[in-house]
Coordinates of C-alpha atoms in Angstrom, one line a residue:
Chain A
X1 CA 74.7 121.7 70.3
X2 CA 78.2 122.7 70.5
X3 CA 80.2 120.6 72.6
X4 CA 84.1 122.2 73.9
X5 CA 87.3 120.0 72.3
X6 CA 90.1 119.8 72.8
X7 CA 92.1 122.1 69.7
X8 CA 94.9 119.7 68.5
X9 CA 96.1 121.2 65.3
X10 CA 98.0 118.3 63.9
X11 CA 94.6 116.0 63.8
X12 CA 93.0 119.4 61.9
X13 CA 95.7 118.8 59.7
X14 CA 94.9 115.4 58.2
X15 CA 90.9 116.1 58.1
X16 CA 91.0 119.5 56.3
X17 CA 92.3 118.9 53.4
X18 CA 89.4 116.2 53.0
X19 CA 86.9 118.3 53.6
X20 CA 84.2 119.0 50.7
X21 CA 83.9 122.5 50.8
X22 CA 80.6 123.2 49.1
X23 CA 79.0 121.1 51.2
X24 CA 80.5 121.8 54.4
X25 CA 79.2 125.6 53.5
X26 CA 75.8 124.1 52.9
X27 CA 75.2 122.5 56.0
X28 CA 76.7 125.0 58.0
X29 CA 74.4 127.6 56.5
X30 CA 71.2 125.4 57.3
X31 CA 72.7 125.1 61.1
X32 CA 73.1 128.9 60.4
X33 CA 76.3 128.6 61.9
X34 CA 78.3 132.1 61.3
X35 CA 82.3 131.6 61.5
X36 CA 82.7 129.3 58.6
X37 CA 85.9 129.9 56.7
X38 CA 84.4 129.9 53.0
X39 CA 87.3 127.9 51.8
X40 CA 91.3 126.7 51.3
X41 CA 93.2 129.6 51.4
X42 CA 96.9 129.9 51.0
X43 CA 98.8 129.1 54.2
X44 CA 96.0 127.8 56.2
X45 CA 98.1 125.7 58.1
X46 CA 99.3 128.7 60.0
X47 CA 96.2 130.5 60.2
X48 CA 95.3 130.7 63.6
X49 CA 91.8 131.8 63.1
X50 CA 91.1 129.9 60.2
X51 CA 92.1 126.7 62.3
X52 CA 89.8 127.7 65.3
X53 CA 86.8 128.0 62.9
X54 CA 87.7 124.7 61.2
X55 CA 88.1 122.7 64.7
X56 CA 85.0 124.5 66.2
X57 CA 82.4 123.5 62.6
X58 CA 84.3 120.3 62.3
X59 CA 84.3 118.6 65.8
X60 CA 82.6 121.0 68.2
X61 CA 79.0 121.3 66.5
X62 CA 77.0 118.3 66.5
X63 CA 73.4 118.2 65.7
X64 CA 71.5 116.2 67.6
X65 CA 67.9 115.8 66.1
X66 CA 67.7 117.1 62.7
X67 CA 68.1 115.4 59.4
X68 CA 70.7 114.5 57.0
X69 CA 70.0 114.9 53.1
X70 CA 71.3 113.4 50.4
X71 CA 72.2 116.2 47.5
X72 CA 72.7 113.4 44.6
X73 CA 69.8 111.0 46.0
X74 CA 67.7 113.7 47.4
X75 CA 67.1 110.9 50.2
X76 CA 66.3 112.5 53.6
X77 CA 67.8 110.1 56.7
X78 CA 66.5 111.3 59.9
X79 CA 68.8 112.0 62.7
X80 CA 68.6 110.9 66.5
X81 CA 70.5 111.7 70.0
X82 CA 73.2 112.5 67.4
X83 CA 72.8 109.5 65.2
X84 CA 71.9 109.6 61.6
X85 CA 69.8 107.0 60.5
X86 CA 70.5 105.8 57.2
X87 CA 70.1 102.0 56.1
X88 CA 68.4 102.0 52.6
X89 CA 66.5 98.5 53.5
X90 CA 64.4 98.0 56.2
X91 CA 66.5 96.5 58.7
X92 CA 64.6 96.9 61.7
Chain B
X1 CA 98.8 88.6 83.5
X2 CA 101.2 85.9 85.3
X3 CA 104.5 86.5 87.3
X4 CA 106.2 83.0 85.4
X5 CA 107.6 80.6 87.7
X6 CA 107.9 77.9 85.7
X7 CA 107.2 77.3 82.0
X8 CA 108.2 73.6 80.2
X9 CA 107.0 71.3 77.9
X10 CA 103.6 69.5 78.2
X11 CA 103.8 66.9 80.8
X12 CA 104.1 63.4 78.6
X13 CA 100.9 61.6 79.6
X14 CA 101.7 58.5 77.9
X15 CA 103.5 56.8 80.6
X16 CA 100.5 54.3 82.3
X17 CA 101.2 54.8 85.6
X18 CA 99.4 58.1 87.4
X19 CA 102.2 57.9 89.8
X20 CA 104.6 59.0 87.6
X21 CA 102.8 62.0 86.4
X22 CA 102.6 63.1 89.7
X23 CA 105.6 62.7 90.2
X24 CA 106.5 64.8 87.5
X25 CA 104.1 67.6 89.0
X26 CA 106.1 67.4 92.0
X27 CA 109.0 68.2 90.0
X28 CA 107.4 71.3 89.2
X29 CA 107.6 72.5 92.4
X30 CA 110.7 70.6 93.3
X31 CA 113.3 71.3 90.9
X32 CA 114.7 74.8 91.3
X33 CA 112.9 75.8 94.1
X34 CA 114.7 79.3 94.0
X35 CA 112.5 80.2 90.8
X36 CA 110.0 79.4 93.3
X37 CA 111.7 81.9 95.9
X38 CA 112.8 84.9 92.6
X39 CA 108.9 84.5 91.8
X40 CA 107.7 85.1 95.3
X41 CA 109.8 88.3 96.0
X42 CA 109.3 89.7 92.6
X43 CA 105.6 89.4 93.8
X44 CA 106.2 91.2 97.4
X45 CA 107.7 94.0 95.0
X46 CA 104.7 94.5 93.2
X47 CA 103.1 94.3 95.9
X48 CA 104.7 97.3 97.4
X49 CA 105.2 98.9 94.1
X50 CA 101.0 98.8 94.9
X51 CA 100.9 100.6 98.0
X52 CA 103.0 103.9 96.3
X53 CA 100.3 103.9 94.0
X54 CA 100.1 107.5 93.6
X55 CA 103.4 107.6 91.8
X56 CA 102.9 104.9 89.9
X57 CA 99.7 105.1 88.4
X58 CA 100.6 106.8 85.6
X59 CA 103.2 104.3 84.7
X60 CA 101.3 101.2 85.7
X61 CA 98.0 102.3 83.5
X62 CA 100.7 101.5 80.5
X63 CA 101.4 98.1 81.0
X64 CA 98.1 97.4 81.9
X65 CA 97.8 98.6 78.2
X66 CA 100.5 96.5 77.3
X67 CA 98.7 93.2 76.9
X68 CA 100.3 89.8 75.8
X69 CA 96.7 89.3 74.0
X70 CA 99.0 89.7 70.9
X71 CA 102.0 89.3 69.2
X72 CA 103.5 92.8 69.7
X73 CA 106.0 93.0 66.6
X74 CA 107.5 95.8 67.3
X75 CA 109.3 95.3 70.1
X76 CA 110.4 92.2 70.4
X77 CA 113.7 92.7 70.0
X78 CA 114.3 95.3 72.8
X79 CA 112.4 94.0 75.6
X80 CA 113.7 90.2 75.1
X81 CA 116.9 91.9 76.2
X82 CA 115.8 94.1 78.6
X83 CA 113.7 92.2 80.7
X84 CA 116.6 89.9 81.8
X85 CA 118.5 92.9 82.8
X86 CA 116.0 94.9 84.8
X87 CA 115.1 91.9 86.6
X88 CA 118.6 91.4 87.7
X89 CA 119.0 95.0 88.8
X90 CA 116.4 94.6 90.9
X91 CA 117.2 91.9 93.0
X92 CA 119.8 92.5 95.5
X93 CA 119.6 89.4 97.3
X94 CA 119.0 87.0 94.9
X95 CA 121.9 85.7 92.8
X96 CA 121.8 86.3 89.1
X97 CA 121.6 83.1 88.0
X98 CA 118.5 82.1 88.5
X99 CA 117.1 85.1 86.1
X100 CA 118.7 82.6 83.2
X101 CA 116.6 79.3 84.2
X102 CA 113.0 80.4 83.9
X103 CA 112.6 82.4 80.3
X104 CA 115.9 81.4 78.5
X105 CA 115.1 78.1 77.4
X106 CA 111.9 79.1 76.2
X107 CA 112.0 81.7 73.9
X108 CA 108.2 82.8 74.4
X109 CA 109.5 86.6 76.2
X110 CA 106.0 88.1 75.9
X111 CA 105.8 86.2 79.8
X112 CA 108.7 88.2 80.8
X113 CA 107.7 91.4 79.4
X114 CA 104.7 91.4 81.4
X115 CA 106.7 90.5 84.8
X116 CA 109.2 93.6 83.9
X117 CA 107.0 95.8 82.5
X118 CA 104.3 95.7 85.9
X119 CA 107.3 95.4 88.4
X120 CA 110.3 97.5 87.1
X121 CA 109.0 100.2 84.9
X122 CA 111.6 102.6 85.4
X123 CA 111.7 101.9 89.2
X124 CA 114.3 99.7 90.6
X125 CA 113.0 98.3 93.8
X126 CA 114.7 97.0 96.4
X127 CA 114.4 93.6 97.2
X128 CA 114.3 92.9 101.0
X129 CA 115.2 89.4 101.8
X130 CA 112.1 88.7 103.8
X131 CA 112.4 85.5 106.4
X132 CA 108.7 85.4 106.6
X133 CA 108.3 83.9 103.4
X134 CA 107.2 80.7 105.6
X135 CA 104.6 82.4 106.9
X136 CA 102.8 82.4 103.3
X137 CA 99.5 81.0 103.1
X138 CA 98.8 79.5 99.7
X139 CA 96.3 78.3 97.2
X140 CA 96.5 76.5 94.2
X141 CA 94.3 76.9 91.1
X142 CA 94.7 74.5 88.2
X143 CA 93.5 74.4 84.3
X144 CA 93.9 71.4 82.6
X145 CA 93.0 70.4 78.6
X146 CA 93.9 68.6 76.1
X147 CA 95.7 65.1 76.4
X148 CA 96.0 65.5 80.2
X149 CA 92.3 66.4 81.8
X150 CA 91.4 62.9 80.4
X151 CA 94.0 61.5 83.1
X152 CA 93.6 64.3 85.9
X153 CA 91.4 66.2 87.2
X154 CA 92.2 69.7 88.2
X155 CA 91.2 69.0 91.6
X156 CA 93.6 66.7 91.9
X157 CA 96.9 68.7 90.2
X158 CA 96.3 71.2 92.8
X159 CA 96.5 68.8 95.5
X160 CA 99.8 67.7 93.9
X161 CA 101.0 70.7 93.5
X162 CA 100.0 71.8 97.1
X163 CA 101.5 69.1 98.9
X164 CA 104.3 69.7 97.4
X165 CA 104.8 73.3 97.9
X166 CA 103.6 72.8 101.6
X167 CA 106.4 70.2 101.5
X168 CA 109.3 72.1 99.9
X169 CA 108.8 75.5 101.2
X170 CA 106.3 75.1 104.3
X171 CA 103.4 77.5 103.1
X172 CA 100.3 77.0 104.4
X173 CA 97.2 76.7 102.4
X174 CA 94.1 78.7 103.2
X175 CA 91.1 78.3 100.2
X176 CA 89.6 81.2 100.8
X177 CA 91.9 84.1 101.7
X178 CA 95.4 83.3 100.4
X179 CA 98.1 85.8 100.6
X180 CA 99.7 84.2 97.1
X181 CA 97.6 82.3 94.7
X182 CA 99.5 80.1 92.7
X183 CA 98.1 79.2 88.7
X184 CA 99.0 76.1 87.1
X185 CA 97.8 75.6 83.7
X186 CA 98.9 72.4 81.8
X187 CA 97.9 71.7 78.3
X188 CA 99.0 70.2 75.1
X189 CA 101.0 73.0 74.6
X190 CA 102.9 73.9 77.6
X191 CA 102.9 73.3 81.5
X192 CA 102.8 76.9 82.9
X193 CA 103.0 77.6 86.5
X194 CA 102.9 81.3 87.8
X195 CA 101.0 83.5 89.8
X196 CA 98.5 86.2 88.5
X197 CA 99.4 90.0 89.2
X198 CA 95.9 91.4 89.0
X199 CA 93.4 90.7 91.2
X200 CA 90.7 91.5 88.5
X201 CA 90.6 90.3 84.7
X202 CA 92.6 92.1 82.6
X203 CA 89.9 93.0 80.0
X204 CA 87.9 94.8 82.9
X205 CA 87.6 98.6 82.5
X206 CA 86.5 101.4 84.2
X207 CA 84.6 103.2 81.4
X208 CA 82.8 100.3 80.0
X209 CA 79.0 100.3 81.0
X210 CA 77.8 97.5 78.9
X211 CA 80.7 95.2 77.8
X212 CA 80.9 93.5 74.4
X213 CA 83.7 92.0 72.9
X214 CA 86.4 91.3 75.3
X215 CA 88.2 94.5 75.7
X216 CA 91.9 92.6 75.7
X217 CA 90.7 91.0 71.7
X218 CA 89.5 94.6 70.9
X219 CA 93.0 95.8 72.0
X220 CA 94.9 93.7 70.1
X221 CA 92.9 93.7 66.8
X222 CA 93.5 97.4 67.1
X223 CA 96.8 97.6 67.3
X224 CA 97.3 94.8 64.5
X225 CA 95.6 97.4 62.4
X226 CA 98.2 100.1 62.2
X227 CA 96.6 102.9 62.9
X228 CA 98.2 106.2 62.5
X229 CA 97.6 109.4 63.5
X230 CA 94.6 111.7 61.3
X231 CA 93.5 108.5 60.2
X232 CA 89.8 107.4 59.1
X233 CA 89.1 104.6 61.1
X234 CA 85.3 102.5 60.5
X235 CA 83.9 99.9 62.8
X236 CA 80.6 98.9 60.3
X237 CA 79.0 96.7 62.8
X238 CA 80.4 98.2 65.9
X239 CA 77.5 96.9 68.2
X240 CA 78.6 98.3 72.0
X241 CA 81.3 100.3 70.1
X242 CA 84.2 98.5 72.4
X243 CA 86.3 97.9 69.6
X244 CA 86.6 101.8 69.0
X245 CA 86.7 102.4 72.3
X246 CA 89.9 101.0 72.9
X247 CA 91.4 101.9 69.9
X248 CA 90.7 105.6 70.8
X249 CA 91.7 105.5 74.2
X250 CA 95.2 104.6 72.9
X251 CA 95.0 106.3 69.3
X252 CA 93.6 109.4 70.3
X253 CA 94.2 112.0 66.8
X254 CA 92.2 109.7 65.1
X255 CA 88.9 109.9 62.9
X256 CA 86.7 106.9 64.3
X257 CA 83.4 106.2 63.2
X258 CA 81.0 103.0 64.2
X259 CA 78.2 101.7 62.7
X260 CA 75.6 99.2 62.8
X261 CA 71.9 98.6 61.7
X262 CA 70.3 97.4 65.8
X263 CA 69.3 100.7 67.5
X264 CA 69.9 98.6 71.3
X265 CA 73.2 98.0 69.9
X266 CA 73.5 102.3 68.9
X267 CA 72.2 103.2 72.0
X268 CA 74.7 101.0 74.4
X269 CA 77.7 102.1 72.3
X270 CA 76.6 105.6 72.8
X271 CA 76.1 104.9 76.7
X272 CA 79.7 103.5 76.2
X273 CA 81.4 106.4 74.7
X274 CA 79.8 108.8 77.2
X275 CA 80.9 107.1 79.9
X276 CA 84.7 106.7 78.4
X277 CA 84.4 110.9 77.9
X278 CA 84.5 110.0 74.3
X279 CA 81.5 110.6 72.6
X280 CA 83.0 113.6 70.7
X281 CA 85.8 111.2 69.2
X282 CA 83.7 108.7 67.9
X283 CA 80.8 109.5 66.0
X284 CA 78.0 106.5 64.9
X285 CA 75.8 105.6 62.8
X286 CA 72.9 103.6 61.4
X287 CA 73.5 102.0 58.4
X288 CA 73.4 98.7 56.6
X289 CA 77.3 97.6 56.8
X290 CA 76.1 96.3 52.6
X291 CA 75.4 99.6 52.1
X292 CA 78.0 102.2 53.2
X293 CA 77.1 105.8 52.5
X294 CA 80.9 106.6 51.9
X295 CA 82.9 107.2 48.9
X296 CA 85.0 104.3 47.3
X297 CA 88.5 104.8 48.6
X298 CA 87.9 106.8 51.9
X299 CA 88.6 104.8 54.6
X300 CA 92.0 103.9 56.5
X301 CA 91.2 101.4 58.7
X302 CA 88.6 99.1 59.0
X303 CA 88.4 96.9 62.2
X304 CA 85.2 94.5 63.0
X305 CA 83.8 91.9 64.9
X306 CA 81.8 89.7 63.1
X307 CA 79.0 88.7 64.6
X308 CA 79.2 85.0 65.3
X309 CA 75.6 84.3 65.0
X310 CA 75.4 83.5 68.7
X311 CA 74.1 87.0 69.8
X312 CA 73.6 88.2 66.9
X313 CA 72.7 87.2 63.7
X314 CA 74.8 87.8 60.3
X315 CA 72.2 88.9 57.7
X316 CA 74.4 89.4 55.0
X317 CA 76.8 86.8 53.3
X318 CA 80.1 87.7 54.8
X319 CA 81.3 88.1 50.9
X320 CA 79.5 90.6 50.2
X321 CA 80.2 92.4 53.5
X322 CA 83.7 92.5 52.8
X323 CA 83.4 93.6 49.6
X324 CA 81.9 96.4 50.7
X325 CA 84.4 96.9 53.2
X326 CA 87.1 96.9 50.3
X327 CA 85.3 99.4 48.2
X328 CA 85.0 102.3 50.7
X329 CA 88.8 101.1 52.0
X330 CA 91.9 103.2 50.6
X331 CA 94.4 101.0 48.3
X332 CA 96.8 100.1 51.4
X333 CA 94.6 100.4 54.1
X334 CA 94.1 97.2 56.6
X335 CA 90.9 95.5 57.6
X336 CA 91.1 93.4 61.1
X337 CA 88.5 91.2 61.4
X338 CA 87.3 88.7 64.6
X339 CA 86.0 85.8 62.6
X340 CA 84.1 82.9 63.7
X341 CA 85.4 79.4 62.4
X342 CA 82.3 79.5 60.1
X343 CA 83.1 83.2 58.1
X344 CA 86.9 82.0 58.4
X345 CA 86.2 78.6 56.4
X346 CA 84.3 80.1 54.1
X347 CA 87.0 83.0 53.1
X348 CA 89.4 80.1 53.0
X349 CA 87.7 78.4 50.4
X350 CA 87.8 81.5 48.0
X351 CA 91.0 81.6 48.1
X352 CA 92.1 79.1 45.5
X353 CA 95.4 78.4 47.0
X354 CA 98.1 79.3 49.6
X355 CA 100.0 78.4 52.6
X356 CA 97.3 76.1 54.5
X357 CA 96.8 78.2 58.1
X358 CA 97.8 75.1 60.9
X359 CA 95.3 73.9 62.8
X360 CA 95.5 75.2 66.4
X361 CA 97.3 72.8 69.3
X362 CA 100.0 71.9 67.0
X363 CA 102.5 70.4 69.9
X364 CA 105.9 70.9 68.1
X365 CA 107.1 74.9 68.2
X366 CA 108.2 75.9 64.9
X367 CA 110.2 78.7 65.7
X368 CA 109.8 81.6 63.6
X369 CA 106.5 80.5 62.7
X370 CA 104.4 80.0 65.5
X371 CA 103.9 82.6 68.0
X372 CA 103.4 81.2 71.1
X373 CA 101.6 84.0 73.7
X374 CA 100.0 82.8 76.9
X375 CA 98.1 85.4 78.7
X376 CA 95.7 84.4 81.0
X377 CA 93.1 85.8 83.5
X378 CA 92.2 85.1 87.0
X379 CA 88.4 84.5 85.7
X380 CA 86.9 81.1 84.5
X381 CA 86.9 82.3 81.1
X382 CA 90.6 81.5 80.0
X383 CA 91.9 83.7 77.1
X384 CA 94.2 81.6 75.3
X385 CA 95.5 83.4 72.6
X386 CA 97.7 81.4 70.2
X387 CA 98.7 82.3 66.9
X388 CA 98.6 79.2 65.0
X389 CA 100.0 80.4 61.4
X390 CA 100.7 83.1 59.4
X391 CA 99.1 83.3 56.1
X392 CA 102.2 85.3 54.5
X393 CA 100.6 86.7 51.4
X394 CA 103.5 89.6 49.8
X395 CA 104.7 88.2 46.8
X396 CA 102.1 85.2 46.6
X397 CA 101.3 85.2 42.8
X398 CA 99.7 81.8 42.4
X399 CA 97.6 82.9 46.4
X400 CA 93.8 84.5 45.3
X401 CA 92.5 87.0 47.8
X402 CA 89.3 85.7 48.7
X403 CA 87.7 89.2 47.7
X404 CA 88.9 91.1 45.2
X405 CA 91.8 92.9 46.1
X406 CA 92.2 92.1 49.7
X407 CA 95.4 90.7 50.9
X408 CA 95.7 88.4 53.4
X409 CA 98.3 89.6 56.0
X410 CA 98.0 87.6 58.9
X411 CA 95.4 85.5 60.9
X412 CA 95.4 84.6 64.9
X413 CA 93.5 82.1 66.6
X414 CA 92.1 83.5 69.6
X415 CA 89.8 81.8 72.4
X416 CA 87.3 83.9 73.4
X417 CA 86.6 81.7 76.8
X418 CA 83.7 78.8 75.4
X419 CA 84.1 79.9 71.5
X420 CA 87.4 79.8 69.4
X421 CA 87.6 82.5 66.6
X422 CA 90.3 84.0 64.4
X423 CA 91.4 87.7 64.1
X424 CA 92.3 88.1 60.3
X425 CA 94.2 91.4 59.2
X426 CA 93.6 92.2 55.1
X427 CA 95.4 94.6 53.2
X428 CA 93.9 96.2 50.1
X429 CA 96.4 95.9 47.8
X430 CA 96.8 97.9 44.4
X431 CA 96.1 95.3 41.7
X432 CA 92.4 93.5 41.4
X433 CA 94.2 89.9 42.1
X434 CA 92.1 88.2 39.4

């Protein structure tokens, strides 16, 4: 689902530069999600568009049921009313 | 939250003779009966300041924020001044002087702060000198611990107390539908007298369905924990979530993620954040707080309650918890934790030596040491907070962190109504301490 936020560029800020690109790319092609910015490019900051594509794969889409897998691990973690399951012992 | 009347010195119970305590209550309502008088028209402001609530509820949602369940560094300085001078402004009829007998001899101003924050934020009211302050009808409520509910019973302070006031001032007392409710708590510590500005308990919100952990403790272990804006903030047992709620409803541009291994526990916190509106701030999940999928180094800010072991069980040693904690948290980032006496002993004895943290109820006031803060709630479950030491760790050479690089900052004792527990704030700091 995509859920509306609130676009506060300063927060974008702090979390793009953390993001892990190749990944990020992944997943979003699984979700088949289609305005992705591919990567870093110079003067981001000031990008409007590239901004509004950041906020909207970074804290508008949220997936709800699906799964979550590990690319080192290969582990698969299910996921549930948005959250991912992941303890590696059985807990409970 | 308590307009202060009167705060002093415990009441000495070693004289043998219960007279003489009483008498000594009655000079709590005796002497200075115009703090009595300040108190009660500073109440009839707020009181009025209620009815214009439209105007005011944007200011007034602040100092409801503005808790004195902790020891607010940061401003100390300006509001000890400013308190005494808003108060003053405020009061046309009363003379100034009396401003100068209630807080100025003690030193604790978090009292005051709450009086002038509540009455006078940015308003200056106008003080009516009302003649129907005899018409007040009255009732007393009374704590008592420590040295002095083995003498008393509370029952019988507030008939002490009520006598007197009916005596001195000619109020009326009605038990079940008082105009002014009038809180006396005496303890080892102090001998408070003041009346409560809230009719409900100042941890109760509006967007909590299914309350944890007091929200008032999960305020002030959030704001120990410096949080800044665009940080990564993790709550690895988050249970109900109300730890992160709070801290999000007051640090908004923040990253805040919860986790913790009970699905119930998932499921409320995700009731929770939907019914705050913020279940696209905080994201959870399921995982074993031993085993955090997160990078070394990632994290901010961690804040937790540790389960006591009450309601839920610890399965983990609380070692190895907090080693994990340290591994995913970034070299300078904070970890708050609410501890149990238990998990607090136990991280005391890894540390091979240091300052020794007081034991709470110490009766002499070290000042500069010991943060005194008194809020209290109009519930039967008192919230005492009292900071008993500070562990002050910079510069300790010969102090071992009791895990790895952690720091010890500073530690609270808090009393979470029945239980007693301890916030501790950790700092990872850049060399492995061993």
């Amino acid at each position: 689902s995509i859920n509306p936020m609130e676009f506060n560029p300063d927060f974008l800020a702090c979390m793009i530069p953390e993001v892990e690109w190749a990944l990020l790319l992944e997943a979003a092609d699984t979700l088949h999600l289609v305005e992705v910015p591919k990567g870093l490019t110079e003067g981001y900051e000031h990008n409007e568009k590239f901004l509004r594509e950041m906020h909207q794969v970074l804290l508008e889409v949220e997936v709800l049921e699906g799964t979550l897998k590990c690319s080192e691990s290969r582990g698969l973690f299910p996921i549930s009313w948005g959250i991912p399951n992941m303890p590696l012992s059985d807990e409970e | 939250l308590f307009l202060l009347i009167k705060k002093q010195f415990p009441l000495n119970v070693s004289s043998v003779s219960k007279g003489n305590i009483f008498n000594e209550m009655q000079r709590l309502v005796n002497d200075g009966p115009e703090s009595w008088l300040s108190a009660i028209s500073v109440w009839k402001n707020l009181l009025e300041l209620d009815a214009k609530k439209d105007q005011l509820s944007q200011r007034d949602a602040n100092p409801l924020k503005r808790k004195v369940g902790e020891n607010d560094v940061t401003n100390p300085k300006k509001l000890k001044t400013e308190p005494m001078q808003e108060l003053q402004e405020s009061r046309e009829c009363q003379p100034e002087k009396q401003m100068e007998e209630e807080p100025v001899e003690q030193g604790d101003f978090l009292m005051n702060r709450e009086k002038s924050q509540k009455a006078f934020q940015n308003e200056v009211v106008k003080a009516a000198d009302d003649p129907s302050q005899k018409d007040l009808t009255f009732r007393v409520s009374c704590r008592c611990s420590g040295a002095i509910a083995k003498t008393f019973t509370a029952q019988e302070v507030g008939r002490v107390i009520g006598i007197a006031l009916m005596k001195q001032f000619g109020w009326k007392a009605d038990l079940r539908n008082p105009n002014l409710e009038i809180f006396i708590h005496l303890n080892d510590i102090y001998s408070v007298v003041g009346i409560p500005v809230f009719r409900v308990p100042l941890a109760s919100r509006a967007y909590i369905k299914t309350a944890g952990l007091r929200s008032t403790i999960a305020w002030a272990m959030a704001s120990l924990a410096e949080i800044k804006a665009g940080a990564f903030v993790f709550d690895p047992m988050c249970g109900l979530g109300t730890i992160l709620l709070e801290a999000a409803k007051e640090w908004p541009d923040v990253y805040y993620v919860g986790a913790d291994v009970s699905d119930s526990q998932l499921l409320g916190a995700y009731d929770n954040l939907k019914a705050a509106g913020l279940q696209d701030k905080i994201e959870l999940l399921k995982v074993s707080v031993t085993e955090l999928p997160l990078p070394s180094e990632s994290v901010d800010v961690i804040i937790s309650d540790i389960p006591f072991g009450k309601k839920f069980k610890l399965r983990k040693d609380i070692k190895n918890i907090l080693q994990e904690m340290e591994r995913v948290l970034h070299v300078g980032g904070t970890i708050v934790l609410l501890l149990n006496n238990d998990h607090h002993r136990r991280l005391q004895d890894c540390e091979q030596s240091g300052i020794p943290l007081n034991s709470k109820g110490s009766p002499t006031d070290e000042p500069g040491i010991e943060k005194c803060l008194s809020p209290r709630e109009k519930t039967d479950l008192s919230d005492t907070v009292s900071s008993s030491s500070e562990a002050s760790s910079q510069g300790g050479l010969d102090k071992m962190p009791p895990v790895g690089s952690l720091v010890p900052v500073e530690c609270y004792q808090v009393s979470l109504g029945r239980t007693e527990a301890f916030i501790c704030k950790y700092r990872k700091s850049h060399s492995l301490g061993l």
